[in-house]
Amino acid sequence: MNAGVWGCICVLLAAACWTDLRKMRIPNGLTLSFAGGGILYQLVFHGIQGGGWALAGALSGMIPLYIMNRFGGIGGGDVKWFGAFGVWTGPSLTFQLLVVSILLAGGIACALLAMRLPGARTLGIKLRWPWGTHPSEGGRSVKFPFMLAVAPGFMILLGKG
């Protein structure tokens, strides 16, 4: 991938993080414009083969997350974001980011569950939680933005080379 593609991916990630962390929402306009730009880029620079590669990338991110979405584990904006990401990066990097992000999200979920333990609960209550039900209160309604896991996952993949 060239510097222009990396730049577009970084802008897409930064914009999604900004909106997801602030409002727990990734706007359709963001994902659709980046997906459209990515498809156009792939077709212009790589022809029909690039279009197929973009489609494979989008599906490699969207299908697993769509399944998670149907079970209530993730929001629809995250599904579309991974589709837009996949258009730019193709199936391999998209699937790698998906796996790393899910593992990191699992770690975050474990940390949130730990806040319910008696010793950690006292400390956890002091944590500001802007995304709804506080983790120390428990219940199934505790949520966090998936971009909290995606951004570090992306950094891990960058470091991997």
PDB file of C-alpha atoms in Angstrom:
ATOM      1  CA  MET A   1       0.000   0.000   0.000  1.00  0.00           C
ATOM      2  CA  ASN A   2       1.191   3.482  -0.794  1.00  0.00           C
ATOM      3  CA  ALA A   3       1.305   6.547   1.451  1.00  0.00           C
ATOM      4  CA  GLY A   4      -1.990   7.878   0.068  1.00  0.00           C
ATOM      5  CA  VAL A   5      -3.845   4.713   1.057  1.00  0.00           C
ATOM      6  CA  TRP A   6      -2.259   4.752   4.524  1.00  0.00           C
ATOM      7  CA  GLY A   7      -3.267   8.395   4.874  1.00  0.00           C
ATOM      8  CA  CYS A   8      -6.887   7.645   3.962  1.00  0.00           C
ATOM      9  CA  ILE A   9      -6.985   4.727   6.393  1.00  0.00           C
ATOM     10  CA  CYS A  10      -5.603   6.887   9.206  1.00  0.00           C
ATOM     11  CA  VAL A  11      -8.156   9.644   8.526  1.00  0.00           C
ATOM     12  CA  LEU A  12     -10.950   7.049   8.490  1.00  0.00           C
ATOM     13  CA  LEU A  13      -9.748   5.588  11.793  1.00  0.00           C
ATOM     14  CA  ALA A  14      -9.278   8.984  13.465  1.00  0.00           C
ATOM     15  CA  ALA A  15     -12.713  10.248  12.383  1.00  0.00           C
ATOM     16  CA  ALA A  16     -14.418   7.051  13.524  1.00  0.00           C
ATOM     17  CA  CYS A  17     -12.622   7.152  16.882  1.00  0.00           C
ATOM     18  CA  TRP A  18     -13.609  10.769  17.383  1.00  0.00           C
ATOM     19  CA  THR A  19     -17.307  10.173  16.790  1.00  0.00           C
ATOM     20  CA  ASP A  20     -17.478   6.764  18.475  1.00  0.00           C
ATOM     21  CA  LEU A  21     -15.765   7.922  21.651  1.00  0.00           C
ATOM     22  CA  ARG A  22     -17.897  11.059  21.850  1.00  0.00           C
ATOM     23  CA  LYS A  23     -21.312   9.713  20.850  1.00  0.00           C
ATOM     24  CA  MET A  24     -20.976   5.899  20.541  1.00  0.00           C
ATOM     25  CA  ARG A  25     -21.899   6.342  16.891  1.00  0.00           C
ATOM     26  CA  ILE A  26     -20.060   6.175  13.558  1.00  0.00           C
ATOM     27  CA  PRO A  27     -21.954   8.218  10.954  1.00  0.00           C
ATOM     28  CA  ASN A  28     -23.083   6.581   7.722  1.00  0.00           C
ATOM     29  CA  GLY A  29     -21.759   9.557   5.776  1.00  0.00           C
ATOM     30  CA  LEU A  30     -18.257   8.835   7.023  1.00  0.00           C
ATOM     31  CA  THR A  31     -18.262   5.149   6.167  1.00  0.00           C
ATOM     32  CA  LEU A  32     -20.069   5.537   2.854  1.00  0.00           C
ATOM     33  CA  SER A  33     -17.823   8.339   1.613  1.00  0.00           C
ATOM     34  CA  PHE A  34     -14.675   6.420   2.503  1.00  0.00           C
ATOM     35  CA  ALA A  35     -16.041   3.205   1.007  1.00  0.00           C
ATOM     36  CA  GLY A  36     -16.993   5.041  -2.186  1.00  0.00           C
ATOM     37  CA  GLY A  37     -13.589   6.710  -2.362  1.00  0.00           C
ATOM     38  CA  GLY A  38     -11.881   3.376  -1.817  1.00  0.00           C
ATOM     39  CA  ILE A  39     -13.870   1.644  -4.543  1.00  0.00           C
ATOM     40  CA  LEU A  40     -13.102   4.482  -6.941  1.00  0.00           C
ATOM     41  CA  TYR A  41      -9.408   4.319  -6.030  1.00  0.00           C
ATOM     42  CA  GLN A  42      -9.255   0.544  -6.517  1.00  0.00           C
ATOM     43  CA  LEU A  43     -11.033   0.687  -9.881  1.00  0.00           C
ATOM     44  CA  VAL A  44      -8.950   3.569 -11.236  1.00  0.00           C
ATOM     45  CA  PHE A  45      -5.565   2.275 -10.129  1.00  0.00           C
ATOM     46  CA  HIS A  46      -6.118  -1.504 -10.228  1.00  0.00           C
ATOM     47  CA  GLY A  47      -9.008  -2.000 -12.635  1.00  0.00           C
ATOM     48  CA  ILE A  48     -11.678  -4.637 -12.256  1.00  0.00           C
ATOM     49  CA  GLN A  49      -9.292  -6.803 -10.269  1.00  0.00           C
ATOM     50  CA  GLY A  50      -8.984  -3.975  -7.721  1.00  0.00           C
ATOM     51  CA  GLY A  51     -12.762  -3.773  -7.534  1.00  0.00           C
ATOM     52  CA  GLY A  52     -12.942  -7.470  -6.702  1.00  0.00           C
ATOM     53  CA  TRP A  53     -10.203  -7.079  -4.123  1.00  0.00           C
ATOM     54  CA  ALA A  54     -12.107  -4.169  -2.558  1.00  0.00           C
ATOM     55  CA  LEU A  55     -15.306  -6.212  -2.431  1.00  0.00           C
ATOM     56  CA  ALA A  56     -13.484  -9.142  -0.814  1.00  0.00           C
ATOM     57  CA  GLY A  57     -11.962  -6.764   1.750  1.00  0.00           C
ATOM     58  CA  ALA A  58     -15.313  -5.199   2.581  1.00  0.00           C
ATOM     59  CA  LEU A  59     -16.994  -8.568   3.006  1.00  0.00           C
ATOM     60  CA  SER A  60     -14.162  -9.971   5.148  1.00  0.00           C
ATOM     61  CA  GLY A  61     -14.838  -7.249   7.692  1.00  0.00           C
ATOM     62  CA  MET A  62     -18.584  -6.894   7.384  1.00  0.00           C
ATOM     63  CA  ILE A  63     -19.788 -10.492   7.458  1.00  0.00           C
ATOM     64  CA  PRO A  64     -18.290 -11.514  10.843  1.00  0.00           C
ATOM     65  CA  LEU A  65     -19.282  -8.211  12.434  1.00  0.00           C
ATOM     66  CA  TYR A  66     -22.772  -8.364  10.957  1.00  0.00           C
ATOM     67  CA  ILE A  67     -23.225 -11.712  12.700  1.00  0.00           C
ATOM     68  CA  MET A  68     -22.020 -10.160  15.968  1.00  0.00           C
ATOM     69  CA  ASN A  69     -24.384  -7.234  15.364  1.00  0.00           C
ATOM     70  CA  ARG A  70     -27.354  -9.564  14.998  1.00  0.00           C
ATOM     71  CA  PHE A  71     -26.555 -11.005  18.432  1.00  0.00           C
ATOM     72  CA  GLY A  72     -26.309  -7.525  19.940  1.00  0.00           C
ATOM     73  CA  GLY A  73     -22.548  -7.583  20.474  1.00  0.00           C
ATOM     74  CA  ILE A  74     -21.630  -4.640  18.272  1.00  0.00           C
ATOM     75  CA  GLY A  75     -23.188  -1.607  16.611  1.00  0.00           C
ATOM     76  CA  GLY A  76     -24.058  -1.228  12.954  1.00  0.00           C
ATOM     77  CA  GLY A  77     -21.612   1.645  12.476  1.00  0.00           C
ATOM     78  CA  ASP A  78     -18.727  -0.660  13.354  1.00  0.00           C
ATOM     79  CA  VAL A  79     -19.917  -3.153  10.735  1.00  0.00           C
ATOM     80  CA  LYS A  80     -19.968  -0.467   8.058  1.00  0.00           C
ATOM     81  CA  TRP A  81     -16.653   0.969   9.227  1.00  0.00           C
ATOM     82  CA  PHE A  82     -14.933  -2.382   8.756  1.00  0.00           C
ATOM     83  CA  GLY A  83     -16.488  -2.583   5.304  1.00  0.00           C
ATOM     84  CA  ALA A  84     -15.012   0.802   4.368  1.00  0.00           C
ATOM     85  CA  PHE A  85     -11.667  -0.189   5.867  1.00  0.00           C
ATOM     86  CA  GLY A  86     -11.694  -3.424   3.883  1.00  0.00           C
ATOM     87  CA  VAL A  87     -12.306  -1.608   0.605  1.00  0.00           C
ATOM     88  CA  TRP A  88      -9.002   0.218   1.102  1.00  0.00           C
ATOM     89  CA  THR A  89      -6.891  -2.581   2.603  1.00  0.00           C
ATOM     90  CA  GLY A  90      -8.266  -5.823   1.182  1.00  0.00           C
ATOM     91  CA  PRO A  91      -9.253  -9.017   2.959  1.00  0.00           C
ATOM     92  CA  SER A  92      -6.011  -9.990   4.702  1.00  0.00           C
ATOM     93  CA  LEU A  93      -5.321  -6.824   6.690  1.00  0.00           C
ATOM     94  CA  THR A  94      -9.025  -6.334   7.358  1.00  0.00           C
ATOM     95  CA  PHE A  95      -9.401  -9.814   8.822  1.00  0.00           C
ATOM     96  CA  GLN A  96      -6.204  -9.397  10.865  1.00  0.00           C
ATOM     97  CA  LEU A  97      -7.498  -6.115  12.322  1.00  0.00           C
ATOM     98  CA  LEU A  98     -10.843  -7.735  13.032  1.00  0.00           C
ATOM     99  CA  VAL A  99      -9.273 -10.606  14.989  1.00  0.00           C
ATOM    100  CA  VAL A 100      -6.907  -8.352  16.970  1.00  0.00           C
ATOM    101  CA  SER A 101      -9.725  -5.891  17.727  1.00  0.00           C
ATOM    102  CA  ILE A 102     -12.062  -8.625  18.962  1.00  0.00           C
ATOM    103  CA  LEU A 103      -9.323  -9.987  21.228  1.00  0.00           C
ATOM    104  CA  LEU A 104      -8.644  -6.505  22.610  1.00  0.00           C
ATOM    105  CA  ALA A 105     -12.383  -5.902  23.091  1.00  0.00           C
ATOM    106  CA  GLY A 106     -12.512  -9.157  25.057  1.00  0.00           C
ATOM    107  CA  GLY A 107      -9.689  -7.867  27.259  1.00  0.00           C
ATOM    108  CA  ILE A 108     -11.544  -4.606  27.813  1.00  0.00           C
ATOM    109  CA  ALA A 109     -14.701  -6.550  28.687  1.00  0.00           C
ATOM    110  CA  CYS A 110     -12.741  -8.640  31.227  1.00  0.00           C
ATOM    111  CA  ALA A 111     -11.348  -5.464  32.803  1.00  0.00           C
ATOM    112  CA  LEU A 112     -14.875  -4.050  33.031  1.00  0.00           C
ATOM    113  CA  LEU A 113     -16.105  -7.241  34.654  1.00  0.00           C
ATOM    114  CA  ALA A 114     -13.242  -7.049  37.137  1.00  0.00           C
ATOM    115  CA  MET A 115     -14.576  -3.662  38.254  1.00  0.00           C
ATOM    116  CA  ARG A 116     -17.470  -5.521  39.828  1.00  0.00           C
ATOM    117  CA  LEU A 117     -15.194  -7.396  42.232  1.00  0.00           C
ATOM    118  CA  PRO A 118     -15.305  -6.081  45.796  1.00  0.00           C
ATOM    119  CA  GLY A 119     -11.735  -4.722  45.932  1.00  0.00           C
ATOM    120  CA  ALA A 120     -11.734  -3.249  42.463  1.00  0.00           C
ATOM    121  CA  ARG A 121     -15.250  -1.864  42.733  1.00  0.00           C
ATOM    122  CA  THR A 122     -14.150   0.917  45.097  1.00  0.00           C
ATOM    123  CA  LEU A 123     -11.510   2.021  42.628  1.00  0.00           C
ATOM    124  CA  GLY A 124     -13.740   1.431  39.592  1.00  0.00           C
ATOM    125  CA  ILE A 125     -16.488   3.713  40.871  1.00  0.00           C
ATOM    126  CA  LYS A 126     -14.041   6.627  40.626  1.00  0.00           C
ATOM    127  CA  LEU A 127     -13.597   5.991  36.880  1.00  0.00           C
ATOM    128  CA  ARG A 128     -15.605   8.422  34.768  1.00  0.00           C
ATOM    129  CA  TRP A 129     -17.785   6.430  32.343  1.00  0.00           C
ATOM    130  CA  PRO A 130     -19.473   8.523  29.637  1.00  0.00           C
ATOM    131  CA  TRP A 131     -21.062   5.612  27.721  1.00  0.00           C
ATOM    132  CA  GLY A 132     -24.134   4.739  29.764  1.00  0.00           C
ATOM    133  CA  THR A 133     -24.316   2.322  32.668  1.00  0.00           C
ATOM    134  CA  HIS A 134     -21.130   2.381  34.750  1.00  0.00           C
ATOM    135  CA  PRO A 135     -19.246  -0.957  34.693  1.00  0.00           C
ATOM    136  CA  SER A 136     -19.162  -1.142  38.495  1.00  0.00           C
ATOM    137  CA  GLU A 137     -22.971  -1.131  38.532  1.00  0.00           C
ATOM    138  CA  GLY A 138     -23.079  -4.316  36.497  1.00  0.00           C
ATOM    139  CA  GLY A 139     -25.779  -5.607  34.255  1.00  0.00           C
ATOM    140  CA  ARG A 140     -25.926  -6.363  30.559  1.00  0.00           C
ATOM    141  CA  SER A 141     -26.390  -2.711  29.657  1.00  0.00           C
ATOM    142  CA  VAL A 142     -22.691  -1.842  30.127  1.00  0.00           C
ATOM    143  CA  LYS A 143     -21.265  -0.757  26.769  1.00  0.00           C
ATOM    144  CA  PHE A 144     -18.093   0.720  25.381  1.00  0.00           C
ATOM    145  CA  PRO A 145     -17.135   2.029  21.935  1.00  0.00           C
ATOM    146  CA  PHE A 146     -15.554  -0.704  19.804  1.00  0.00           C
ATOM    147  CA  MET A 147     -13.044   1.848  18.513  1.00  0.00           C
ATOM    148  CA  LEU A 148     -11.402   1.583  21.967  1.00  0.00           C
ATOM    149  CA  ALA A 149     -10.228  -1.812  20.728  1.00  0.00           C
ATOM    150  CA  VAL A 150      -9.862  -1.072  17.005  1.00  0.00           C
ATOM    151  CA  ALA A 151      -7.424   1.854  17.350  1.00  0.00           C
ATOM    152  CA  PRO A 152      -4.883  -0.059  19.471  1.00  0.00           C
ATOM    153  CA  GLY A 153      -5.407  -3.085  17.229  1.00  0.00           C
ATOM    154  CA  PHE A 154      -4.457  -0.962  14.236  1.00  0.00           C
ATOM    155  CA  MET A 155      -1.345   0.256  16.062  1.00  0.00           C
ATOM    156  CA  ILE A 156      -0.381  -3.344  16.846  1.00  0.00           C
ATOM    157  CA  LEU A 157      -0.684  -4.279  13.183  1.00  0.00           C
ATOM    158  CA  LEU A 158       1.384  -1.239  12.178  1.00  0.00           C
ATOM    159  CA  GLY A 159       4.090  -2.316  14.602  1.00  0.00           C
ATOM    160  CA  LYS A 160       3.984  -5.850  13.226  1.00  0.00           C
ATOM    161  CA  GLY A 161       4.949  -4.512   9.831  1.00  0.00           C
TER     162      GLY A 161
END
